[in-house]
Short mmCIF file of C-alpha atoms in Angstrom, two decimals:
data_model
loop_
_atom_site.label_atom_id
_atom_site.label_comp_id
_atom_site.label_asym_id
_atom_site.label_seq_id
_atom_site.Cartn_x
_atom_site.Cartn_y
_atom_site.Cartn_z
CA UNK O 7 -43.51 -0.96 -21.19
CA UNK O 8 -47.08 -0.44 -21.23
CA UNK O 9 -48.60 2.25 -18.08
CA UNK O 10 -52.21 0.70 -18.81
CA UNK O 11 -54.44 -0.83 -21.58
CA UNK O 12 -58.19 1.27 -21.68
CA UNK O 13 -60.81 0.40 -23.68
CA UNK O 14 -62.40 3.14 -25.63
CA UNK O 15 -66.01 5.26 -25.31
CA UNK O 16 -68.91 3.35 -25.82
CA UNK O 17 -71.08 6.32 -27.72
CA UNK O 18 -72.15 6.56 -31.19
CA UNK O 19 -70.57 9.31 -33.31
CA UNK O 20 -72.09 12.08 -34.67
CA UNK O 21 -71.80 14.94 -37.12
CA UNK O 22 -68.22 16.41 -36.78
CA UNK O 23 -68.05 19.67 -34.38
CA UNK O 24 -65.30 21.20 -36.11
CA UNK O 25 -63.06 20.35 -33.00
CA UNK O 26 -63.15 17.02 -31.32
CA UNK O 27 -62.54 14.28 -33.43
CA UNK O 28 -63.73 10.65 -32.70
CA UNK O 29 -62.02 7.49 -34.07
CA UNK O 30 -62.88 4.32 -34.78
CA UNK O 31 -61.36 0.97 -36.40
CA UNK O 32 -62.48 2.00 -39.88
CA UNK O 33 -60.99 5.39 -39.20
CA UNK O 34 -57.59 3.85 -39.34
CA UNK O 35 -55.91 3.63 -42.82
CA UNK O 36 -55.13 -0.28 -43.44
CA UNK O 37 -51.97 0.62 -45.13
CA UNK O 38 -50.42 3.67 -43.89
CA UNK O 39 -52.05 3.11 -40.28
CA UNK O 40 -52.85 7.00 -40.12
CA UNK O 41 -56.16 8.60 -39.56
CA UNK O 42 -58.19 8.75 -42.27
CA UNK O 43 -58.85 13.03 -42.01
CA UNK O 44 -62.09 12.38 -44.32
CA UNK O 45 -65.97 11.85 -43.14
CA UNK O 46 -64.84 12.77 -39.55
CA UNK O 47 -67.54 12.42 -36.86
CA UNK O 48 -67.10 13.88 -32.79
CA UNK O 49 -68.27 11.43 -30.14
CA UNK O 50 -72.32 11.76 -29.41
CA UNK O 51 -71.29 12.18 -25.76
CA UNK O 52 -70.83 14.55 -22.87
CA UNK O 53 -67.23 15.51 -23.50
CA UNK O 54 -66.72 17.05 -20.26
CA UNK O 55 -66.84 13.58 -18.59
CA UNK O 56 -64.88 11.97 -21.46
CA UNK O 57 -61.08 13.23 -21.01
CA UNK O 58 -60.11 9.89 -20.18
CA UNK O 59 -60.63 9.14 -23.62
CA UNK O 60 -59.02 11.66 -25.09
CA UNK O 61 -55.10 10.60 -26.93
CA UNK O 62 -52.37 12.40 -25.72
CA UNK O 63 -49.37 11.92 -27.64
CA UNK O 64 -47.78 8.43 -28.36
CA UNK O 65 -50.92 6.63 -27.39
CA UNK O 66 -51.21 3.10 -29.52
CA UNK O 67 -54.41 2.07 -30.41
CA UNK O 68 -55.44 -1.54 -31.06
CA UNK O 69 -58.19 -3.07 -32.62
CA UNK O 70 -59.79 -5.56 -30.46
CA UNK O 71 -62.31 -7.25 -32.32
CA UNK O 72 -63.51 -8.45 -35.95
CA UNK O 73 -61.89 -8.97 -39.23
CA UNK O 74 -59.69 -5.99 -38.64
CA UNK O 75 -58.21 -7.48 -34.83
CA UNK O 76 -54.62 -6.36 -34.30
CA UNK O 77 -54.89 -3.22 -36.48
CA UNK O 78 -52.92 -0.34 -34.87
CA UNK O 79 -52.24 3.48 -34.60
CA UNK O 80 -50.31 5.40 -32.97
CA UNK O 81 -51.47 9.27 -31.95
CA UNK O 82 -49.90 12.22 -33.31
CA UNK O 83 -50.80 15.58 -31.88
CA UNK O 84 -50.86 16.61 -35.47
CA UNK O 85 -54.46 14.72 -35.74
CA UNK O 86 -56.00 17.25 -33.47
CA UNK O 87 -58.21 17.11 -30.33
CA UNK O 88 -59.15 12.70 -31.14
CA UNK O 89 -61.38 10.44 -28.72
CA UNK O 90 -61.08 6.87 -29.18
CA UNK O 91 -64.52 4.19 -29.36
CA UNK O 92 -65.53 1.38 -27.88
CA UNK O 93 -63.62 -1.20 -29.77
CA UNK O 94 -60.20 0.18 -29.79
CA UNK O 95 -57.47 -0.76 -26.82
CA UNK O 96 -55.52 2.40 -25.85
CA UNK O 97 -51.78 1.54 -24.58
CA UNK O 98 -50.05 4.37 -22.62
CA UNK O 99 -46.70 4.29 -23.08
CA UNK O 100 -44.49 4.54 -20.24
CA UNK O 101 -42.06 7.47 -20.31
CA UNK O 102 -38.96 5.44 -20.34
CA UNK O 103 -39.57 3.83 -23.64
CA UNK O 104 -40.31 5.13 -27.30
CA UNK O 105 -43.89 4.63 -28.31
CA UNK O 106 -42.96 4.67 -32.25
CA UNK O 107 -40.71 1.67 -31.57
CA UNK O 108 -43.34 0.13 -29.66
CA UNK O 109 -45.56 0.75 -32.67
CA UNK O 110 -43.34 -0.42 -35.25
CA UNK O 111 -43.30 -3.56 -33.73
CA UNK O 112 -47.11 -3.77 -34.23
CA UNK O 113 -46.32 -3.92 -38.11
CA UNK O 114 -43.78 -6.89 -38.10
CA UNK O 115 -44.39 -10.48 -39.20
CA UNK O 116 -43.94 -11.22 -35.13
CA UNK O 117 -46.79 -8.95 -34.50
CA UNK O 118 -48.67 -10.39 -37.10
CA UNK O 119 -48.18 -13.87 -35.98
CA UNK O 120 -49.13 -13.67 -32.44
CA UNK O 121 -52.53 -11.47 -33.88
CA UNK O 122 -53.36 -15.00 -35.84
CA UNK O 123 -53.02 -17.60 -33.07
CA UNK O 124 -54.41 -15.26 -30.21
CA UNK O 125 -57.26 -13.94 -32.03
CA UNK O 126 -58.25 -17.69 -32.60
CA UNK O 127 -61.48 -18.35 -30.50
CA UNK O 128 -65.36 -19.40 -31.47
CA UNK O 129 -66.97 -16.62 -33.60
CA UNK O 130 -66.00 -13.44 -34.18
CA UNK O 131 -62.10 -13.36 -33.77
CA UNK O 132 -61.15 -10.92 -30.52
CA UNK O 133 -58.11 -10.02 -28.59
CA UNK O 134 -58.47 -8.20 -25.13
CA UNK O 135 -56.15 -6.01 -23.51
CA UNK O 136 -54.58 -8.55 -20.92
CA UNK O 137 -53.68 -10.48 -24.15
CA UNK O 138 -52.33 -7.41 -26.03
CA UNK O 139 -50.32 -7.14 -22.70
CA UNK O 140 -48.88 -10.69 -23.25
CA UNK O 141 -47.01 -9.27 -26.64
CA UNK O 142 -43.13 -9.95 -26.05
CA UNK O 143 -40.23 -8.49 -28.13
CA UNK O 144 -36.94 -7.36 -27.79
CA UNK O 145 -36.23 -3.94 -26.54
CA UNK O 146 -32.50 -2.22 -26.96
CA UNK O 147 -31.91 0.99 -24.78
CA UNK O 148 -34.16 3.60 -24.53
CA UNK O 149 -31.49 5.92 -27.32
CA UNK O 150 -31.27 3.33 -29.89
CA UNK O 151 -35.28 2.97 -29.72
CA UNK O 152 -35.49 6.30 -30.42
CA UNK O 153 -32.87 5.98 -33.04
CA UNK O 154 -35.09 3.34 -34.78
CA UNK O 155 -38.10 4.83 -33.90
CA UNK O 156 -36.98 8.28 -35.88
CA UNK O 157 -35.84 6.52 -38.78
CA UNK O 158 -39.04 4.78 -39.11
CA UNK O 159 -41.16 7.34 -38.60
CA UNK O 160 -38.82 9.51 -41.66
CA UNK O 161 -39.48 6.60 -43.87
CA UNK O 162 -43.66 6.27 -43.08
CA UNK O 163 -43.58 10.12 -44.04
CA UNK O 164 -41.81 9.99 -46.87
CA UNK O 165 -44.24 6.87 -48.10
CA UNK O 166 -47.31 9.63 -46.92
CA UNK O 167 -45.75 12.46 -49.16
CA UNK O 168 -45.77 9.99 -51.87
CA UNK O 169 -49.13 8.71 -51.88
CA UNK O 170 -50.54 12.15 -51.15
CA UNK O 171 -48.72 12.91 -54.56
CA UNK O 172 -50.13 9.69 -56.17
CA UNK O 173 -53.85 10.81 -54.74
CA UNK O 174 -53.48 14.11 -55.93
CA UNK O 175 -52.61 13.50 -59.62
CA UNK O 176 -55.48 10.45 -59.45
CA UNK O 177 -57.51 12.88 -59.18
CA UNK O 178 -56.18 15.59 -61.31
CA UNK O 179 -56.64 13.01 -63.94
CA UNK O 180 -60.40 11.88 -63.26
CA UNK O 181 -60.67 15.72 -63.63
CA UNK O 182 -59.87 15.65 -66.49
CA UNK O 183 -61.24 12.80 -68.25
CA UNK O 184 -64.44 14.96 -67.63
CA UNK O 185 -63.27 17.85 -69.35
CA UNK O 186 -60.99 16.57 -72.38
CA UNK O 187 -64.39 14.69 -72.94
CA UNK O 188 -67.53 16.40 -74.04
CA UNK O 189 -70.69 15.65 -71.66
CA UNK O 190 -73.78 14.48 -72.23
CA UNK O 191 -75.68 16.01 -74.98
CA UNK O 192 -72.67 17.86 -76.12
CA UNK O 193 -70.34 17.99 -79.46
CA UNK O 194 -67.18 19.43 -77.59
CA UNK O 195 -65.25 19.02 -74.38
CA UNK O 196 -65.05 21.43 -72.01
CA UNK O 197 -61.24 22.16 -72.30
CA UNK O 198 -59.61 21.88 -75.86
CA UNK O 199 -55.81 21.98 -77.13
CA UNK O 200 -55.14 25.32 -79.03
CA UNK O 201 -56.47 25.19 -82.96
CA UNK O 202 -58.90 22.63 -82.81
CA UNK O 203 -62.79 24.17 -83.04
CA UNK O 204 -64.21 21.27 -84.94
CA UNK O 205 -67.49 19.57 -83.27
CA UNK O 206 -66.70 15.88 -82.34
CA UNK O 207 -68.41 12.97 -84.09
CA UNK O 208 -70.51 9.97 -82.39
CA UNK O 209 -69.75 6.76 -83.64
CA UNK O 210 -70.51 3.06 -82.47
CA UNK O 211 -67.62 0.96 -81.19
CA UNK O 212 -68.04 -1.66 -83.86
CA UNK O 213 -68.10 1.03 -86.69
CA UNK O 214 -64.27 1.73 -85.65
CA UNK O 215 -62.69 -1.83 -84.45
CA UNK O 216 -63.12 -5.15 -84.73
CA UNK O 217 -63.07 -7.41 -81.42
CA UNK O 218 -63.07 -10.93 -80.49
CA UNK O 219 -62.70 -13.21 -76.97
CA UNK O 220 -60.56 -15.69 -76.63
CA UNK O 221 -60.71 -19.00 -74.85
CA UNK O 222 -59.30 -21.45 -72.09
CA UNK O 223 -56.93 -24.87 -72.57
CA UNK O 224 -58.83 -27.87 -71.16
CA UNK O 225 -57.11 -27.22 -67.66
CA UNK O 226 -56.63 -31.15 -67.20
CA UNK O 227 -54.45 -31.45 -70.35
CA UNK O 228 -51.14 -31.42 -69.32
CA UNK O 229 -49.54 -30.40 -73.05
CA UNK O 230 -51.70 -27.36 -73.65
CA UNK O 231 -49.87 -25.86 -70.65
CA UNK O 232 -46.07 -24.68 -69.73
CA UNK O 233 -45.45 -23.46 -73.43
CA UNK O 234 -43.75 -20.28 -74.73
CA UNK O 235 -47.39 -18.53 -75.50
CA UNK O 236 -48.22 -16.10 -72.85
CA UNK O 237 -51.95 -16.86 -71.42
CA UNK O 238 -53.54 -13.36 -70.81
CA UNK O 239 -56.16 -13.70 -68.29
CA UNK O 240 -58.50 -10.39 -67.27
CA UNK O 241 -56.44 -9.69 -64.06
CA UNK O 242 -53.43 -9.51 -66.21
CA UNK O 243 -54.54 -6.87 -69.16
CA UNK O 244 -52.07 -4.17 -67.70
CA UNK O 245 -49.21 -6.27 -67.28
CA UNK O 246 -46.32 -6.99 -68.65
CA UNK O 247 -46.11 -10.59 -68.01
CA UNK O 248 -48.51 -13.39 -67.06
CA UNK O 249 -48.35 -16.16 -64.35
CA UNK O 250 -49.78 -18.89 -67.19
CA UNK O 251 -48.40 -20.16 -70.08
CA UNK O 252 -49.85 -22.23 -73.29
CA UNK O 253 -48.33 -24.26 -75.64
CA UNK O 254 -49.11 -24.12 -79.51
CA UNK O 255 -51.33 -26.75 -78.87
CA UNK O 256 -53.38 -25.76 -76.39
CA UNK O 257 -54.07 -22.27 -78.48
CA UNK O 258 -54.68 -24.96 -81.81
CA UNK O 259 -57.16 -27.26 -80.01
CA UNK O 260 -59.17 -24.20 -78.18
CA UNK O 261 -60.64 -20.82 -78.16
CA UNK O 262 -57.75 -19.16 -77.17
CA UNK O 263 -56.77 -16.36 -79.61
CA UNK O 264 -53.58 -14.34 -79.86
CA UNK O 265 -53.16 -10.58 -79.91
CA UNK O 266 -50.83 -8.41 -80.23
CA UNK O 267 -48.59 -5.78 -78.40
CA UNK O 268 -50.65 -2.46 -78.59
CA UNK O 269 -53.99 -3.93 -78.84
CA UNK O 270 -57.24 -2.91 -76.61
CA UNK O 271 -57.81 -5.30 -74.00
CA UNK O 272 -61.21 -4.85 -72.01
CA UNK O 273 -62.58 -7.61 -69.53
CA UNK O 274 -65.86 -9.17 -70.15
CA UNK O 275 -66.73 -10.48 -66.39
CA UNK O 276 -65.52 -11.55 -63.51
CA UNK O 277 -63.83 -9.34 -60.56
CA UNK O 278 -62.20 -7.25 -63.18
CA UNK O 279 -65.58 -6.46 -65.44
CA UNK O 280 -64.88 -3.31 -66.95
CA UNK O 281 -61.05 -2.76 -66.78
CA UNK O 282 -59.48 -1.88 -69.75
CA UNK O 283 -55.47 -1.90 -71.14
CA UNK O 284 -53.47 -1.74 -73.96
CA UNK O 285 -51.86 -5.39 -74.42
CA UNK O 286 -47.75 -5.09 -73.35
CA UNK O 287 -47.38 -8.34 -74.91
CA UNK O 288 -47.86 -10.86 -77.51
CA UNK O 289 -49.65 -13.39 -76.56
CA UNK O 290 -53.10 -15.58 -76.08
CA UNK O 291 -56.52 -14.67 -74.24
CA UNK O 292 -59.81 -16.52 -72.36
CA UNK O 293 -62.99 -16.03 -72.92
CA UNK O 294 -63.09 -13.10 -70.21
CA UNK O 295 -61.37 -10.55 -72.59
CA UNK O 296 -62.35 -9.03 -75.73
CA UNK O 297 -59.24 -7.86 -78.60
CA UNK O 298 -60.53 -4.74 -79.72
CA UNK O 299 -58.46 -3.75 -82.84
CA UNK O 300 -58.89 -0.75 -84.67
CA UNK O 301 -59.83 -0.73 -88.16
CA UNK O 302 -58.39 2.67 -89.13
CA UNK O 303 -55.79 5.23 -87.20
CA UNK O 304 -58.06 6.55 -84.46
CA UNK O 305 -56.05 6.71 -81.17
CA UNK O 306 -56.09 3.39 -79.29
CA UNK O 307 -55.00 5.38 -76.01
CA UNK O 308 -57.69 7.79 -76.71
CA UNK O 309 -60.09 5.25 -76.83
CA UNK O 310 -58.74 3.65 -73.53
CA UNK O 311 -59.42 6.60 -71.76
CA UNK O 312 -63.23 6.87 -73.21
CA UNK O 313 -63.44 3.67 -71.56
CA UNK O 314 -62.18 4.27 -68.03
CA UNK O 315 -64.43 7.31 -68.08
CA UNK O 316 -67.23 5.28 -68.98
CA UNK O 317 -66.78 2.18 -66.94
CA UNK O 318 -69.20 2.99 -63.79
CA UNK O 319 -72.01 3.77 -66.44
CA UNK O 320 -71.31 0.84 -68.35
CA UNK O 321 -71.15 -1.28 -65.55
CA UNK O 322 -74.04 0.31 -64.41
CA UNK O 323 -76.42 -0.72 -67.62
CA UNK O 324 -75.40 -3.88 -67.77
CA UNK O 325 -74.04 -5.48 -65.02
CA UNK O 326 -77.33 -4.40 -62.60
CA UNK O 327 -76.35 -5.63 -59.18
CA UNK O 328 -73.18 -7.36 -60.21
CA UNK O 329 -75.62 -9.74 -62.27
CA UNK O 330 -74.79 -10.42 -65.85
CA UNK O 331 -71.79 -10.10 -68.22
CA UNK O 332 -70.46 -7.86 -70.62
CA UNK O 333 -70.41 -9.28 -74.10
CA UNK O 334 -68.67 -8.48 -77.42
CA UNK O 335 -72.01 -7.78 -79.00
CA UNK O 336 -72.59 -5.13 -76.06
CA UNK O 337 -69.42 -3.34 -76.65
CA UNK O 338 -69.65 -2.96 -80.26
CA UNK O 339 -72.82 -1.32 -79.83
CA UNK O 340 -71.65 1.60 -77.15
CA UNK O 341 -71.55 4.86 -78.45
CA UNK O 342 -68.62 7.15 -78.21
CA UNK O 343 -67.92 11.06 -79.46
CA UNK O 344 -64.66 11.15 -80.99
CA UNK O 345 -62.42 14.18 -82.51
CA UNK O 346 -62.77 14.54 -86.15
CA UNK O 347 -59.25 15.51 -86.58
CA UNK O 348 -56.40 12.73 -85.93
CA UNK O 349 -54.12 15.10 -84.66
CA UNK O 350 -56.35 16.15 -81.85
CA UNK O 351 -57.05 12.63 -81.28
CA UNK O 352 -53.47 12.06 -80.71
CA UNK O 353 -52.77 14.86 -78.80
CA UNK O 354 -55.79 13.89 -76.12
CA UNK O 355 -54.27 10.48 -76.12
CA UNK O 356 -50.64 11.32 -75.36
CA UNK O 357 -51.56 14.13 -73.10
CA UNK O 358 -53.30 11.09 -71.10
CA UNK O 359 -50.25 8.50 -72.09
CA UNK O 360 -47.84 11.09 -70.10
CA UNK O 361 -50.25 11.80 -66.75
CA UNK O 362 -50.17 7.94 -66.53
CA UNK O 363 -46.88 6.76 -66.63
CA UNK O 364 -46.49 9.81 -64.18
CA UNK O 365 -49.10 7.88 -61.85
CA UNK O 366 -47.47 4.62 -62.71
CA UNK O 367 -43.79 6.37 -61.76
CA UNK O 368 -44.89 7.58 -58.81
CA UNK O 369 -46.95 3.95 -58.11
CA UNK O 370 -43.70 2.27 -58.26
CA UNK O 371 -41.58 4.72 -56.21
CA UNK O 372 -44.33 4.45 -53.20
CA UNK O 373 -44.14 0.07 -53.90
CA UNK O 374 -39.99 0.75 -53.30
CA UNK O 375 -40.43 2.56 -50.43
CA UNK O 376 -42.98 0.12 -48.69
CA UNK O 377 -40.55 -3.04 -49.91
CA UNK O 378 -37.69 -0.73 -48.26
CA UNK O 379 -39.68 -0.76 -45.13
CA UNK O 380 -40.64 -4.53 -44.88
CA UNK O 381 -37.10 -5.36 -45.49
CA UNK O 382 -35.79 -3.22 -42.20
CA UNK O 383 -39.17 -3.64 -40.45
CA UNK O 384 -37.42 -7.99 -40.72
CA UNK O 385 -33.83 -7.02 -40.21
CA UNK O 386 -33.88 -4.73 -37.16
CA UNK O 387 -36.21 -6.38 -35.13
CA UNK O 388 -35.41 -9.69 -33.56
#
C-alpha cells in the first residue's frame, strides 16, 4: 500500500521564515492529529537540498520514538509548504489506495494495539519503518476506501469547527474576566453594564462566607462505604455525580462534612489545587475541599469567577514550586473587590453563568462527536 517509508531531516529548527514550515512530533495535535499552526519554526537547513523532505499531499507521518511512538498525521496541502524532522516516518501512499483510509486506520484500537506490543523493547520505546511496514488490516476496493475515507475526514472537520468554536469563546471569556474585573490598584472594571458608576469595595473572603474542609472514612472500614451519601472528592467539584459513596456512619465517625447544592467548592491540594465549582449536589467532602458559604446575598457565581481569575496568582503565592497547600485560613484571608450594588453583582455573575454553559454546550457537542467517531472508527474496520 505503502511506495516507501523515509525518515525525516535531521536539522534543528529555527525561527519561522514566513514560508516553509518544519514539523515535528510535538507539532502534531494529540487529539485532533492536525498541525498545531502555533510557535511554527522552518528547518535550520539548506532547503534547496531538502525537497525530499518536503510532504506532498496524503503523506502519513509516524512517530518513531518516545512516549509519543505511533502518533500519526496525515498532510494536507492546506498546511502549507511543511518539512518533516528527524524522528517522524513518512509513508507515501501508493496511488491506487486512499491515504485518509490508510490514516484512519492509524486511530483504531488495532492500530493502537500493535503500537503497544511492537514498541516494547529495552529503554526508550521505538518503532522503525520496516516495523510500521509490518501493520496489516483489511482493505475493501479502492471506491469504498474513498467512501470511508470522505466520511471520516467530514466528521474530523466538523469535530475541528467545533473545538475552534470551543477555543474561541475560552478565550473570549478569559477576556473578559480581565475586564468585568477591575485591575490592580483600581476601584472599577474596565467594561461595566449600563447604570452602574459606583466604585467597587475590597473585602476579605472570610468577612463574606464562612468555610470549612471536610474529611475521609477510614478506607479499611467496610460500613462507612457504599451508602446513599455522595463522597465529593476535589476532582469531582464540577460534577454532577461522584464515583464514591458514604454511609451515615462513615460521615458520623469522621471529618467528613456535608454541603449543599449551590455551595462554593474550592480544592485545597492535590492535582486539582486551585479549581473551584459550585456544588451540583448534596452531599459529603475530604479534607482536600473547603465549603465556602456565603453569609449574606453576594453572588456565589460572581465569586466563582473572582476565583478562576485569580487562581495562577494564588497558586503562585502559595503553592511556590508545587510545594505546600492551600488552607482554609489562607482563603479567608484573600482579598477581593466586589460591586457595591447586588444587582450588578448579579448581573456580572449571570452574564458569566450564560458564556459557560455555552462552553459547557459546546464541550459536550465536540465529546458526541468524538464518541460518534470511536463508535464507526470500531464498526467499519475489521
Amino acid at each position: 500500500m505503502v511506495e516507501s517509508f523515509e525518515y525525516g531531516l535531521n536539522s534543528s529548527a529555527t525561527e519561522y521564515d514566513g514560508e516553509n514550515k518544519y514539523i515535528r512530533i510535538t507539532d502534531i495535535d494529540d487529539s485532533s492529529r492536525e498541525f498545531i499552526q502555533a510557535g511554527l519554526t522552518s528547518p535550520n537547513t539548506d532547503l534547496e537540498k531538502a525537497d525530499n523532505y518536503l510532504l506532498k499531499h496524503g503523506d502519513i507521518l509516524f512517530a518513531r520514538t518516545g512516549a509519543s511512538v505511533g502518533k500519526s498525521y496525515r498532510y494536507h496541502e492546506k498546511d502549507g509548504k511543511v518539512y518533516y524532522a528527524g524522528f517522524l516516518i513518512r509513508a507515501r501512499v501508493k496511488s491506487e489506495f486512499d491515504s485518509e483510509f490508510i490514516f484512519q486506520n492509524t486511530l483504531t484500537v488495532s492500530y493502537d494495539n500493535f503500537v503497544r506490543i511492537t514498541s516494547q523493547r529495552s529503554g526508550q520505546p521505538g518503532i522503525n519503518a520496516n516495523e510500521y511496514a509490518c501493520f496489516e488490516f483489511f482493505v475493501p476496493s479502492k471506491h469504498e476506501q474513498s467512501q470511508i475515507g470522505k466520511l471520516f475526514r467530514q466528521i474530523d472537520n466538523t469535530i475541528a469547527l467545533h473545538q475552534r468554536k470551543l477555543e474561541t469563546l475560552k478565550q473570549l471569556k478569559k477576556g473578559f474576566l480581565q475586564k468585568l474585573f477591575p485591575k490592580n490598584q483600581e476601584n472599577v472594571p474596565e467594561i461595566r453594564f449600563a447604570n452602574f458608576q459606583e466604585e467597587w469595595e475590597q473585602r476579605k473572603l472570610g468577612e463574606i462566607t464562612e468555610s470549612y474542609s471536610g474529611g475521609t472514612p477510614g478506607a479499611g472500614n467496610k460500613m462507612y462505604y457504599g451508602g446513599n451519601i455522595p463522597f465529593i472528592r476535589s476532582g469531582e467539584i464540577n460534577d454532577d455525580k461522584t464515583e464514591l459513596f458514604i454511609t451515615e456512619e462513615g460521615l458520623n465517625n469522621s471529618s467528613a462534612k456535608m454541603v449543599s447544592k449551590g455551595d462554593i467548592l474550592y480544592a485545597l491540594y492535590g492535582a486539582t489545587s486551585g479549581e473551584v465549582g459550585i456544588s451540583k449536589i448534596n452531599g459529603a467532602i475530604n479534607q482536600a475541599i473547603l465549603a465556602i458559604k456565603l453569609k449574606e446575598d453576594d453572588d456565589s457565581y460572581l465569586i466563582t469567577q473572582w476565583f478562576k481569575k485569580q487562581k495562577d496568582s494564588i497558586i503562585a503565592t502559595y503553592l511556590q514550586g508545587g510545594q505546600g497547600n492551600l488552607s482554609g485560613s489562607i482563603v479567608k484571608e484573600l482579598t477581593l473587590q466586589l460591586p457595591i450594588d447586588k444587582n450588578e453583582q448579579q448581573k456580572i455573575g449571570a452574564f458569566f453563568k450564560s458564556l459557560d454553559d455555552t462552553i459547557d454546550l459546546h464541550q459536550n457537542k465536540l465529546e458526541q462527536l468524538r464518541n460518534i467517531k470511536n463508535g464507526l472508527l470500531q464498526k467499519m474496520f475489521i
